[in-house]
Coordinates of C-alpha atoms and ligand atoms in Angstrom, one line a residue:
Chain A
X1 CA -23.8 29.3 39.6
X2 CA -26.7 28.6 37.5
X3 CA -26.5 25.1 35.2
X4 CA -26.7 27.5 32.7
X5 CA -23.8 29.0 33.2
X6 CA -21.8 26.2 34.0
X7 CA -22.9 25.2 30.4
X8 CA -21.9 28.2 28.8
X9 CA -18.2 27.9 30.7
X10 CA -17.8 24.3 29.6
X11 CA -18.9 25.4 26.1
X12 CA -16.2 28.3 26.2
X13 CA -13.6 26.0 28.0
X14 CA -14.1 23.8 25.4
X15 CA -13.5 26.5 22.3
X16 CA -10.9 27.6 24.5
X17 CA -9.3 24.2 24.2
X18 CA -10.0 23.7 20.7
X19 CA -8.3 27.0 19.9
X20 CA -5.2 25.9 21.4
X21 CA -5.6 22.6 19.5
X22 CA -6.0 24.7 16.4
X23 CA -3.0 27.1 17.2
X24 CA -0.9 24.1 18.5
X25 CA -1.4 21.9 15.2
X26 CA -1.6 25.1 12.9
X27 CA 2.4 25.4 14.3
X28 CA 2.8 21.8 14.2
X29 CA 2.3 21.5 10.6
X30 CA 4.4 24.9 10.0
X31 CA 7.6 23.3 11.8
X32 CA 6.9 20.0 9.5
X33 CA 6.9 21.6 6.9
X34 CA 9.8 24.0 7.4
X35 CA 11.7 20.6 8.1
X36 CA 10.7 18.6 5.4
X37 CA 12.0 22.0 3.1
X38 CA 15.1 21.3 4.4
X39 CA 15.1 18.4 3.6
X40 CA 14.0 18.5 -0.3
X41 CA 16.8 21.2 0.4
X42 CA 19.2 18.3 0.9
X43 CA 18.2 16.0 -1.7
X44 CA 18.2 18.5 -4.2
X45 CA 21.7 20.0 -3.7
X46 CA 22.5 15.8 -3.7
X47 CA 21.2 15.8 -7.1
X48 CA 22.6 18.7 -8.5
X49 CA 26.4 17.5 -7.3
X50 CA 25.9 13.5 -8.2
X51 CA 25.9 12.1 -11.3
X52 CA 24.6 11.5 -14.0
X53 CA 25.0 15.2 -14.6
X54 CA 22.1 17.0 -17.5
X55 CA 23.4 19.5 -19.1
X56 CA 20.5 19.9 -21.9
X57 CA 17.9 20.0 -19.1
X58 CA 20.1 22.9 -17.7
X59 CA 20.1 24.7 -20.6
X60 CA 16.2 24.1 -21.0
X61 CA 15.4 25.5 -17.6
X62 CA 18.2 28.3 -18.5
X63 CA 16.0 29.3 -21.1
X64 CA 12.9 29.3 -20.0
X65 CA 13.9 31.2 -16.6
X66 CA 16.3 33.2 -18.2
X67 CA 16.3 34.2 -21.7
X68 CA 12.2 34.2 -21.6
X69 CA 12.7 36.7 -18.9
X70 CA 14.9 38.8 -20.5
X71 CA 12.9 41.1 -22.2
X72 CA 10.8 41.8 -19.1
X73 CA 13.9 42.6 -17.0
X74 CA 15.1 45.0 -19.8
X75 CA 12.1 46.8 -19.2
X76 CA 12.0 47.1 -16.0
X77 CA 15.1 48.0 -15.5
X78 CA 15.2 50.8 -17.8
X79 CA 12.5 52.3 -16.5
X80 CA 13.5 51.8 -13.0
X81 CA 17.1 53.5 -13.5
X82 CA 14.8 56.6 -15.4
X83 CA 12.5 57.0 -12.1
X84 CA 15.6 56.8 -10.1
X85 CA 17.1 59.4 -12.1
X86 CA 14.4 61.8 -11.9
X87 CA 13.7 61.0 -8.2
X88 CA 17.4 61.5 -7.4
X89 CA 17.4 64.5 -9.4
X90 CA 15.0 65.7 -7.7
X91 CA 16.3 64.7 -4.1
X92 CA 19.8 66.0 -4.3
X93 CA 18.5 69.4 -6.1
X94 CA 17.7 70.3 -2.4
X95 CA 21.2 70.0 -1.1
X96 CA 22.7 71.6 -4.4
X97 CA 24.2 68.0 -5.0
X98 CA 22.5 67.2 -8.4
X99 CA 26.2 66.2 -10.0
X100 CA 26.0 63.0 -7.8
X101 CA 22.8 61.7 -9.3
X102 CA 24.8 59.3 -11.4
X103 CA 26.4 58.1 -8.3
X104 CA 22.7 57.4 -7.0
X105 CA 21.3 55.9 -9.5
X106 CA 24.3 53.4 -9.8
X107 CA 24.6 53.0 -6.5
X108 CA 21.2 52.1 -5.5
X109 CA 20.7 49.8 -8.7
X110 CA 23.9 47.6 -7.8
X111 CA 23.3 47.4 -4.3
X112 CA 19.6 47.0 -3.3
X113 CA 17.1 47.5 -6.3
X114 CA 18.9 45.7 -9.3
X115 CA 19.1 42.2 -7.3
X116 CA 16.0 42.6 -5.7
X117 CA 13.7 44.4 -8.4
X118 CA 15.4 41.3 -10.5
X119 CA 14.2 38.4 -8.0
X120 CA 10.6 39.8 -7.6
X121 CA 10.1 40.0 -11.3
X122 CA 11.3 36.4 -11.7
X123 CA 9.7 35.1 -9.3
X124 CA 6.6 36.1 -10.6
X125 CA 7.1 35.1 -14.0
X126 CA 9.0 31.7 -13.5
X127 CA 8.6 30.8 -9.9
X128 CA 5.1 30.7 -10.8
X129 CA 5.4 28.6 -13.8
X130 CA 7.7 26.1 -12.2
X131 CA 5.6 25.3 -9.2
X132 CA 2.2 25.1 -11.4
X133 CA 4.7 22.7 -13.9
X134 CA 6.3 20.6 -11.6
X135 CA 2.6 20.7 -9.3
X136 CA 1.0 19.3 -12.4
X137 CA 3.4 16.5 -12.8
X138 CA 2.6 15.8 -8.8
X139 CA -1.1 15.6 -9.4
X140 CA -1.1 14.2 -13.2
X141 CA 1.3 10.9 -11.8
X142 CA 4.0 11.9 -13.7
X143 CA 5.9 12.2 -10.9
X144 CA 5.4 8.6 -9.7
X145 CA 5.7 8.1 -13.2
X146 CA 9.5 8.9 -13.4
X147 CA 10.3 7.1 -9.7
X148 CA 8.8 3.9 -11.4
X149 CA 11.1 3.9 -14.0
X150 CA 13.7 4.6 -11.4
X151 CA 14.0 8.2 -12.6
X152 CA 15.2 10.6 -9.6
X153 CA 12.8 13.5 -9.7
X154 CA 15.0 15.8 -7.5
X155 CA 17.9 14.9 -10.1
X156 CA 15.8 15.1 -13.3
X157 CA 13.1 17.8 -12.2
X158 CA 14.6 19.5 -9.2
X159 CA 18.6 19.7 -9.5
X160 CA 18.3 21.7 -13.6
X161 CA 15.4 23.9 -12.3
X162 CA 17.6 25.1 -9.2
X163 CA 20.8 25.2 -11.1
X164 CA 19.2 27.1 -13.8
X165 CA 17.8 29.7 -11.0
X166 CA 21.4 30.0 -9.5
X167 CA 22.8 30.6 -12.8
X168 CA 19.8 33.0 -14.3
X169 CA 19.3 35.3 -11.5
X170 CA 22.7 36.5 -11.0
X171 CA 22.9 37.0 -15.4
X172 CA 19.4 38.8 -15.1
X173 CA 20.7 41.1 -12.3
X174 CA 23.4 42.4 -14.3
X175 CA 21.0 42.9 -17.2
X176 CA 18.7 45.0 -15.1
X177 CA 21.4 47.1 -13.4
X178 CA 23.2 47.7 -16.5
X179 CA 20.4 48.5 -18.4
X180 CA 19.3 50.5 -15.4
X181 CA 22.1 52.4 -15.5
X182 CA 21.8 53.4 -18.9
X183 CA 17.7 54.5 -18.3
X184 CA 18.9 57.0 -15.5
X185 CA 21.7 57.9 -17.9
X186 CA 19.5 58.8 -20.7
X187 CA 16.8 60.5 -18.5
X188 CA 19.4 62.3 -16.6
X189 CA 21.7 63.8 -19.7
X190 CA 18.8 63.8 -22.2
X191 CA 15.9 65.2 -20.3
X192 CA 17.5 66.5 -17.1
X193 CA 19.8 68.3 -18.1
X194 CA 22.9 67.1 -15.9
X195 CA 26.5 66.8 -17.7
X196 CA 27.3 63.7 -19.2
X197 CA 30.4 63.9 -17.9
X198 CA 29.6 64.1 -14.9
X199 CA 27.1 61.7 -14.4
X200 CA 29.8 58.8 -15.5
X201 CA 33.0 60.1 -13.8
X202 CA 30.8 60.6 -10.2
X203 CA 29.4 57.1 -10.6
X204 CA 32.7 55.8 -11.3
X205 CA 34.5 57.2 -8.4
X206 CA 31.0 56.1 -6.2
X207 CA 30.6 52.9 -7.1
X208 CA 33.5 50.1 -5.8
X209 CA 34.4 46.7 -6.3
X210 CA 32.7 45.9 -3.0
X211 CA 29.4 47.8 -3.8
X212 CA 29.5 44.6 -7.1
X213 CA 30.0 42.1 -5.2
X214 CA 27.3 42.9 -2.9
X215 CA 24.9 42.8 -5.5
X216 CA 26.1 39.7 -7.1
X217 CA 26.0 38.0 -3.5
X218 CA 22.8 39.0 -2.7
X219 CA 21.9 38.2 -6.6
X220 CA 23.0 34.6 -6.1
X221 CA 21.2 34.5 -2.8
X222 CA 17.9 35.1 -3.9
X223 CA 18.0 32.7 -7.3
X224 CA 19.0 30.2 -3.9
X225 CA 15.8 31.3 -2.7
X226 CA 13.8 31.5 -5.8
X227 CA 14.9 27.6 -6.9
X228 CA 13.8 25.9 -3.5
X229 CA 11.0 27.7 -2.8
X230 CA 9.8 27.1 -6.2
X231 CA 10.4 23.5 -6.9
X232 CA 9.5 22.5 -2.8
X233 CA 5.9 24.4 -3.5
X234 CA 5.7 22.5 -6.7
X235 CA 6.7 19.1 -5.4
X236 CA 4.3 19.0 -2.4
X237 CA 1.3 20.7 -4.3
X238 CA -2.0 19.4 -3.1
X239 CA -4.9 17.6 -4.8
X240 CA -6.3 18.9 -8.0
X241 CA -6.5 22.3 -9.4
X242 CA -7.1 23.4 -5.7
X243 CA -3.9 22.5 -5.2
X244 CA -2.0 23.6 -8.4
X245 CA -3.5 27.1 -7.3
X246 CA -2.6 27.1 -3.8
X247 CA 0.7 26.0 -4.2
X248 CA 1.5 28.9 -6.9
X249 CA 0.0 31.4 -5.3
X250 CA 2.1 30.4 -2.0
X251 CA 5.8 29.4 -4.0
X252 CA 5.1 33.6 -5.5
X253 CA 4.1 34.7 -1.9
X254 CA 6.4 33.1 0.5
X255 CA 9.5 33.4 -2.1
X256 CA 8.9 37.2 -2.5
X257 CA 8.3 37.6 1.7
X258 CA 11.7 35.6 1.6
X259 CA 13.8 37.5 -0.8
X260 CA 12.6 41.0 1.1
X261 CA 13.6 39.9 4.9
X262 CA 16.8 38.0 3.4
X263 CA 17.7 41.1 1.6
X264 CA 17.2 42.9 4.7
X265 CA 20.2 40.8 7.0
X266 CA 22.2 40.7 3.6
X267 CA 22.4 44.6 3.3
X268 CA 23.3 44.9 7.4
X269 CA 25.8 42.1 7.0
X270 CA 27.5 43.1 4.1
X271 CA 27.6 47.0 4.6
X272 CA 29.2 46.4 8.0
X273 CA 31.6 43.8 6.3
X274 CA 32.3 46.5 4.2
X275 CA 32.5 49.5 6.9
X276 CA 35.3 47.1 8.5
Chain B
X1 CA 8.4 -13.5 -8.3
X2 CA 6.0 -10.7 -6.0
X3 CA 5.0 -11.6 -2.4
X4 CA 2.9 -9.7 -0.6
X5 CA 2.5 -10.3 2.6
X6 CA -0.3 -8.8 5.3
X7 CA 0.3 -5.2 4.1
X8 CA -1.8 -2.5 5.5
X9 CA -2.5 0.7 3.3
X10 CA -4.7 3.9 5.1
X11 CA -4.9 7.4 4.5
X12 CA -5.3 9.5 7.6
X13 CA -8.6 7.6 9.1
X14 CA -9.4 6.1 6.1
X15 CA -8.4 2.6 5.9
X16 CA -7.6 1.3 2.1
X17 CA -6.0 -1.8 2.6
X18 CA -6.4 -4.1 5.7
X19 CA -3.8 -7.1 5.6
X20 CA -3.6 -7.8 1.9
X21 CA -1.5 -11.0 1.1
X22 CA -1.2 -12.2 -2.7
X23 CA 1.8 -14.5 -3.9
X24 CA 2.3 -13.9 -7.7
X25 CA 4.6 -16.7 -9.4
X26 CA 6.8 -16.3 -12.1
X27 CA 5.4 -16.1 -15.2
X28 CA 2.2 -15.6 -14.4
X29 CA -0.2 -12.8 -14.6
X30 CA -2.3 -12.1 -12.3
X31 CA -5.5 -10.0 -12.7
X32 CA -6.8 -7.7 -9.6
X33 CA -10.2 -7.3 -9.5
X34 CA -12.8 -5.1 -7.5
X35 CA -14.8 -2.1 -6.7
X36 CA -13.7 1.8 -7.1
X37 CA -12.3 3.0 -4.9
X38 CA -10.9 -0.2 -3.2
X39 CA -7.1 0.4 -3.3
X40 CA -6.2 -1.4 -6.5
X41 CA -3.8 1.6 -7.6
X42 CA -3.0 1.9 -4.3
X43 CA -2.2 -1.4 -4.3
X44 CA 0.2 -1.1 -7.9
X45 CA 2.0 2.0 -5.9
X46 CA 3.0 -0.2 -3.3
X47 CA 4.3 -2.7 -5.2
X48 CA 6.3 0.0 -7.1
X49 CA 7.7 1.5 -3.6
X50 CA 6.2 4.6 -4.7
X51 CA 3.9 4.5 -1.4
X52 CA 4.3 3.2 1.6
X53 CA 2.6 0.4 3.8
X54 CA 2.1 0.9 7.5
X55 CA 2.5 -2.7 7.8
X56 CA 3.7 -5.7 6.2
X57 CA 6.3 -6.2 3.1
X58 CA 6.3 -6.5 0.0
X59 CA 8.9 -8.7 -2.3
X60 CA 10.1 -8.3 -6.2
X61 CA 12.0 -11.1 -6.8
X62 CA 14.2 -11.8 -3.6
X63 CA 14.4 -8.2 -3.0
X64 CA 12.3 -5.8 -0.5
X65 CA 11.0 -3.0 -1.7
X66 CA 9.3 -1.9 1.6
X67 CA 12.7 -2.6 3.5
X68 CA 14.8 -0.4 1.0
X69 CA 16.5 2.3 2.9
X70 CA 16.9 4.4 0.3
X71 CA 15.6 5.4 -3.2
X72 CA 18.9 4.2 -5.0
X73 CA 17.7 0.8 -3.3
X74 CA 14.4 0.9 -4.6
X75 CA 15.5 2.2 -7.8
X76 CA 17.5 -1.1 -8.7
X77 CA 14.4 -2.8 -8.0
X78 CA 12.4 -0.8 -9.9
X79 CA 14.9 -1.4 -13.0
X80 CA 12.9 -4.5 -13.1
X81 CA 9.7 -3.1 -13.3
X82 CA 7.3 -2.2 -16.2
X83 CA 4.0 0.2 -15.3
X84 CA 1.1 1.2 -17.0
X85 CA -0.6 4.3 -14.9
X86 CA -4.2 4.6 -14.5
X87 CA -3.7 7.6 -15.9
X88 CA -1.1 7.0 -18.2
X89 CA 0.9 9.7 -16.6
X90 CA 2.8 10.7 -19.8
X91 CA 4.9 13.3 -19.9
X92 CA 3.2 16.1 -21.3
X93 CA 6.4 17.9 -22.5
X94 CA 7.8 15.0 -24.5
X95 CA 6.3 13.8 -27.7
X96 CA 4.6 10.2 -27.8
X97 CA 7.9 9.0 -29.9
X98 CA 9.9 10.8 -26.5
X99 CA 7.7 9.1 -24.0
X100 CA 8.0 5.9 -25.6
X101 CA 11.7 6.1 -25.6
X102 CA 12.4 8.0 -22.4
X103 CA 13.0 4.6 -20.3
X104 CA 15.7 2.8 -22.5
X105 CA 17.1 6.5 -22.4
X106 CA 17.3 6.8 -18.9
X107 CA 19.2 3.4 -18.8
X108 CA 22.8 3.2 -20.0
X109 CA 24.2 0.6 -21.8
X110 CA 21.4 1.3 -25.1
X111 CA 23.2 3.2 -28.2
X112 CA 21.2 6.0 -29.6
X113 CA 20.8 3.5 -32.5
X114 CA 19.6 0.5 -30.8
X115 CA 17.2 3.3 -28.7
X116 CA 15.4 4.7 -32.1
X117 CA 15.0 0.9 -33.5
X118 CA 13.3 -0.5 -30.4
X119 CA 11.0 2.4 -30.6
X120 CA 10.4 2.4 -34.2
X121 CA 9.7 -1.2 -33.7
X122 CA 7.3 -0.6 -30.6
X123 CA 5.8 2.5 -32.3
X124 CA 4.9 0.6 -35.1
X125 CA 3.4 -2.7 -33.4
X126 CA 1.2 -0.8 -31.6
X127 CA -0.1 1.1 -34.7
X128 CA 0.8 4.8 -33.2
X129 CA 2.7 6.0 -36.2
X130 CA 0.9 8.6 -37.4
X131 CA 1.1 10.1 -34.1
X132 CA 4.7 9.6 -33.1
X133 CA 5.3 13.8 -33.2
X134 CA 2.1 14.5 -30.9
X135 CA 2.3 15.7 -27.7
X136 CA -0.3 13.6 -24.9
X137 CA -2.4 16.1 -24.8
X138 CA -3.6 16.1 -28.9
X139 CA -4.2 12.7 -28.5
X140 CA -7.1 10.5 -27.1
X141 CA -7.1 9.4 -24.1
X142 CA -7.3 5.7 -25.7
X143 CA -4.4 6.3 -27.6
X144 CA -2.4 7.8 -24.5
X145 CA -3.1 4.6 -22.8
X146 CA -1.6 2.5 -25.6
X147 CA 1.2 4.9 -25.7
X148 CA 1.8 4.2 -21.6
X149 CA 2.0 0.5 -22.2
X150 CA 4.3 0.9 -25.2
X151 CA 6.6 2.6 -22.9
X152 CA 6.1 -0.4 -20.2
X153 CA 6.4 -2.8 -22.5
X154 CA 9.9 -1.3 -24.0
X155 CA 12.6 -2.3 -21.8
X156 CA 11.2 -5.8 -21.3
X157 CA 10.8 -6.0 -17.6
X158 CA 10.8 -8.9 -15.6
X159 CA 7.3 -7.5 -14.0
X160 CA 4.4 -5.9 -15.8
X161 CA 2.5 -3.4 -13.8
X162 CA -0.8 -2.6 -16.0
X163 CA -3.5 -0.6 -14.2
X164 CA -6.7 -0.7 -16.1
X165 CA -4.8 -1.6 -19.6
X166 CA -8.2 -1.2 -21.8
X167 CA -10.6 1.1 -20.4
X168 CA -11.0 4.1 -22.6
X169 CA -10.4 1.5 -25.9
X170 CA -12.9 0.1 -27.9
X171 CA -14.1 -3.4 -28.1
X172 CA -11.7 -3.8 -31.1
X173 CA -8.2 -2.0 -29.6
X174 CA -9.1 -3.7 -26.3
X175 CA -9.1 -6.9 -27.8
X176 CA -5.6 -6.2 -29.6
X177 CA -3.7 -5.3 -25.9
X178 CA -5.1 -8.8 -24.7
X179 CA -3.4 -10.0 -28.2
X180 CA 0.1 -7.7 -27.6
X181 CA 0.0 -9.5 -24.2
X182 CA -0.6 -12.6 -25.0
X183 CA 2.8 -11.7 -27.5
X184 CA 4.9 -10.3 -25.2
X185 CA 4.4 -13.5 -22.7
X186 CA 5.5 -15.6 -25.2
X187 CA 8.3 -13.2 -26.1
X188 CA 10.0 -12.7 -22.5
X189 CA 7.6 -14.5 -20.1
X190 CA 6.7 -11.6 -18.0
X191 CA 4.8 -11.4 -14.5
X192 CA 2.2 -9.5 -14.9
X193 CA -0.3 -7.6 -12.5
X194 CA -3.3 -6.4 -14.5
X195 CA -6.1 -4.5 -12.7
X196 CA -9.0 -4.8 -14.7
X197 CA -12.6 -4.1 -14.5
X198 CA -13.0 -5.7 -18.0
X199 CA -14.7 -8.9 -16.7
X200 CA -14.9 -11.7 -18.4
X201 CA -12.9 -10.2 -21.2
X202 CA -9.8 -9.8 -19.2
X203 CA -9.5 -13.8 -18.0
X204 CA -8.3 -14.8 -21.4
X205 CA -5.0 -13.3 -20.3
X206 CA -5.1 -14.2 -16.3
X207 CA -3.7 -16.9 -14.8
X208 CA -5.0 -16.0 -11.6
X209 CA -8.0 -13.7 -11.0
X210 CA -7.6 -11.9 -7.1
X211 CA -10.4 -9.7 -5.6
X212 CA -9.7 -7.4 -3.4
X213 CA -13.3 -6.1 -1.1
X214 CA -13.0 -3.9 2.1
X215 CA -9.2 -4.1 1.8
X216 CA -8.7 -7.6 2.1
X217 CA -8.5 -10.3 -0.5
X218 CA -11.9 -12.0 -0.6
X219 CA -11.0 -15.1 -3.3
X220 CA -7.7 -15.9 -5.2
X221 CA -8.8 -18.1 -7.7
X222 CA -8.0 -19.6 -11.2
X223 CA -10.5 -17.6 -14.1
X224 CA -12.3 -20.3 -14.1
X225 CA -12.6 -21.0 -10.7
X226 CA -13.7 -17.6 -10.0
X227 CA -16.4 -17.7 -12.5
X228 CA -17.9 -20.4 -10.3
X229 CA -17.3 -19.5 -6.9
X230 CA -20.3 -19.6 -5.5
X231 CA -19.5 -16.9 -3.0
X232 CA -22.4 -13.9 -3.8
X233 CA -19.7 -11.2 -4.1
X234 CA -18.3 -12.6 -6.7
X235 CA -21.0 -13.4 -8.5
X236 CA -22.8 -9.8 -7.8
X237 CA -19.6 -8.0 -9.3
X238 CA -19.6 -10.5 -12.1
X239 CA -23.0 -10.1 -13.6
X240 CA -22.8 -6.0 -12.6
X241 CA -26.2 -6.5 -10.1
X242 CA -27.1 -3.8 -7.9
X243 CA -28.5 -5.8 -5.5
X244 CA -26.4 -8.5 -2.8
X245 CA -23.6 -8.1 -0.6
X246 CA -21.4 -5.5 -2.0
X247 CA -22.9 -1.9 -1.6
X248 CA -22.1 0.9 -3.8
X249 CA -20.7 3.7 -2.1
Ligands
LIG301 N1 -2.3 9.8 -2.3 C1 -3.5 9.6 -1.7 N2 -3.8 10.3 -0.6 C2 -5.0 10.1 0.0 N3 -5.9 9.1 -0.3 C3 -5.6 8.4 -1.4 C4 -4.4 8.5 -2.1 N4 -4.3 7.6 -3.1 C5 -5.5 6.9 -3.0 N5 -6.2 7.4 -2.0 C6 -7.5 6.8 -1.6 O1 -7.4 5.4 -1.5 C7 -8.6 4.8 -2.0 C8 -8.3 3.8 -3.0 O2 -7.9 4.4 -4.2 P1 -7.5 3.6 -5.5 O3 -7.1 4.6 -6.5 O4 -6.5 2.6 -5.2 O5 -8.8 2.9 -5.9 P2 -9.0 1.9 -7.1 O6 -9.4 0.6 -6.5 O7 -7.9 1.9 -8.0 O8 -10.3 2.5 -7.8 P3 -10.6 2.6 -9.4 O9 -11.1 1.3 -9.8 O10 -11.7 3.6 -9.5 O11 -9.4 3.0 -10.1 C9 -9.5 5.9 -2.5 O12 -10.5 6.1 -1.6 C10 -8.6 7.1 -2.6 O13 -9.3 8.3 -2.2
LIG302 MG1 -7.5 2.7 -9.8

């Protein structure tokens, strides 16, 4: 072997090693911080169930996650239950099974879209604004700010932020579905041309008390979701605007990615739980 | 009434503070001096049990805020506790009047009543009337500072934490919080920890003057004393010279 090959192996060996450092602490850091999300996880949930309890910062964080959201979700959702009128429509024309479009349309609002659709849309809207809030506080002091004065941030900030999600989600989600329903309803009788009666007395005999809970189970699941990943991203934001940024732009991403797969295991669960 | 003893401060491979050891009595202010960048407000956050040292401890009182197990723990020290942020790090949802009364809130045992006099009263001292209804960020950053120490200064703790009290004021309004200091000494006898790079300006209010130079103390000294150590660094940083011992970084 020439010495300059020896060189060039040692020079690969060595990015060889250095890529395994890289992959090993790139891990390292990812099992940190799924641990130390656990643990805000914790400390939150402590907050939200000890005293002293804050109603008005509840019902600040209600509003501003929920009624600000409202209108968005109206719209959405109407045009979401129109689309999945026509689509329907359009799907069960080739069976000849057009009289169970209402039952489609209901079904697939209650069950899958209306609490997902729902926890996409705030999450974009609020999720964002809470972790780019609560980052700022991070980087601005404030938050050392409130410790000094021996203010708990996870009961002051954290605890009416995730209650508020819990509570908003689950109200929004009825909003859309509801609203939903009435979209493919209007689309269906006004422009479709299916029977009014029929479109209601198939959806009613569709749709059960279990197909409801499963949406408000998954509902509450992803508010769950949308509160921690929200306030955690916010609470550990980075330095400066780089880290406002970052930090938003992951609490949207990894909340979303989260709501999707969780919905995933939800649906299997709870339509065999339902099967049986 | 603060001990600290041999703490070490770094962040990652930066070292900040290398075995810093001050003892500040009762009653008596004591003014932290030194270059940017040094670990003054590193310092402050320690004290505050905010941060955390690698080494060494850290007393309020008789009680240890780097030994506290938990954040309920640290939170009856910091009851004690009064702090003026570099920053001011107000709360830029709340009003000044809010920020100013958002510590006796967070207490109980204050009526609402009691609450909106002390603030008045604070408000009103420290000449921010006319901007009682402004959010932080419609007002100067001079004025946020004065509004930071106003909320310090409201419960009456037993330890005032003031980082950088005057810069951003002018000569005049700088010369007043040396005045409301002097006030509230006489008032409650606070300890006080100001960090100050208002020198001499600041000594009329310092019992003791501590500088802090490549994380460890370099001189604990009296104003006076400190004005004529002969020690170079002290006299460099003093008269603002470019040239001698300390480098600029
Ligand atoms: N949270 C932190 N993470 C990493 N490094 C930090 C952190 N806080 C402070 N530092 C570093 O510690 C060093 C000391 O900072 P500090 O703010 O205490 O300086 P200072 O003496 O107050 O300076 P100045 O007079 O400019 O306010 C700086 O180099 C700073 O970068
Ligand atoms: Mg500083």
């Amino acid at each position: 072997m020439s010495a300059d090959a020896a060189h060039v192996e040692a020079k690969e060996c060595k990015s060889f090693t250095q890529r395994i450092e890289i992959v090993g602490t790139y891990i390292l850091d990812m099992v940190e911080n799924w641990g130390r999300s656990w643990i805000f996880l914790y400390r939150t949930i402590l907050g939200v169930i000890s005293p002293p309890f804050r109603p008005r910062l509840i019902i600040t964080q209600l509003y501003q996650i929920g009624v600000q959201s409202t209108l968005v979700i109206a719209l959405i959702g109407v045009f979401t239950g129109a689309v999945l009128a026509v689509q329907g429509e359009y799907t069960l024309s080739k069976f000849g099974a057009t009289a169970f479009t209402g039952s489609a349309v209901a079904l697939s609002l209650i069950r899958e879209l209306g609490p997902v659709l729902t926890a996409l849309m705030v999450i974009g809207r609020a999720g964002s604004a809470i972790t780019a809030e609560v980052g700022i506080m991070r980087i601005t002091e404030q938050i050392d700010a409130l410790r000094s004065m021996a203010v708990d941030p996870m009961r002051y900030l954290m605890a009416p932020r995730f209650v508020a999600g819990l509570i908003a989600v689950p109200l929004l989600t009825a909003i859309f579905i509801v609203l939903g329903i009435f979209g493919g309803y209007i689309v269906g009788t006004g422009l479709l041309g299916l029977s009014s009666g029929t479109f209601i007395t198939q959806m009613v005999h569709a749709v059960g008390t279990v197909d409801v809970y499963s949406g408000f189970i998954k509902s509450i699941v992803f508010g769950f979701i949308f509160g921690w990943v929200s306030c955690y991203k916010g609470y550990t934001c980075g330095f400066g605007a780089v880290g406002v940024n970052r930090a938003t732009t992951q609490s949207v991403v990894t909340a979303s990615v989260a709501v999707l797969i969780t919905d995933y295991f939800l649906t299997s669960i709870l339509t065999r739980l339902i099967m049986e | 009434m603060i001990s600290i003893r041999n703490v070490h401060k770094r962040f990652g491979d930066q070292v900040v503070l290398d075995g810093v050891s001050i003892e500040i009595l009762p009653g008596q202010t004591t003014t932290i001096v030194g270059p940017s960048g040094v670990g003054k407000s590193v310092l402050l956050k320690l004290i505050m049990g905010i941060l955390e040292p690698e080494q060494g401890e850290i007393l309020v009182g008789d009680k240890n805020i780097t030994a506290a197990s938990n954040e309920a723990e640290r939170n009856s020290i910091r009851q004690d506790l009064g702090v003026l942020f570099q920053s001011a790090a107000l709360f830029d949802s709340l009003t000044v009047y809010q920020n100013i009364a958002f510590p006796l809130q967070q207490r109980c045992g204050h009526s609402a009543d009691e609450i909106h006099d002390k603030t008045r009263k604070i408000i009103t001292e420290m000449n921010l009337a006319p901007y009682s209804n402004s959010y932080p960020e419609e007002i100067s950053i001079g004025l946020r500072k004065r509004v930071g120490m106003a909320r310090a200064l409201i419960t009456e703790p037993k330890v005032l934490l003031f980082d950088e009290p005057n810069t951003g004021l002018d000569p005049l309004v700088g010369q007043e919080v040396y005045d409301l200091i002097d006030e509230c000494k006489k008032e409650w006898h606070f300890t006080g920890v100001v960090i100050s790079h208002e020198l001499p300006e600041v000594f009329q209010v310092s019992d003791i003057v501590v500088m802090l130079l490549g994380g460890k103390v370099i001189i604990e000294a009296s104003p006076d004393d400190f004005r004529n150590s002969p020690m170079p660094e002290v006299q460099q940083f003093l008269h603002g010279r470019v040239d001698g011992p300390i480098h600029i970084q």
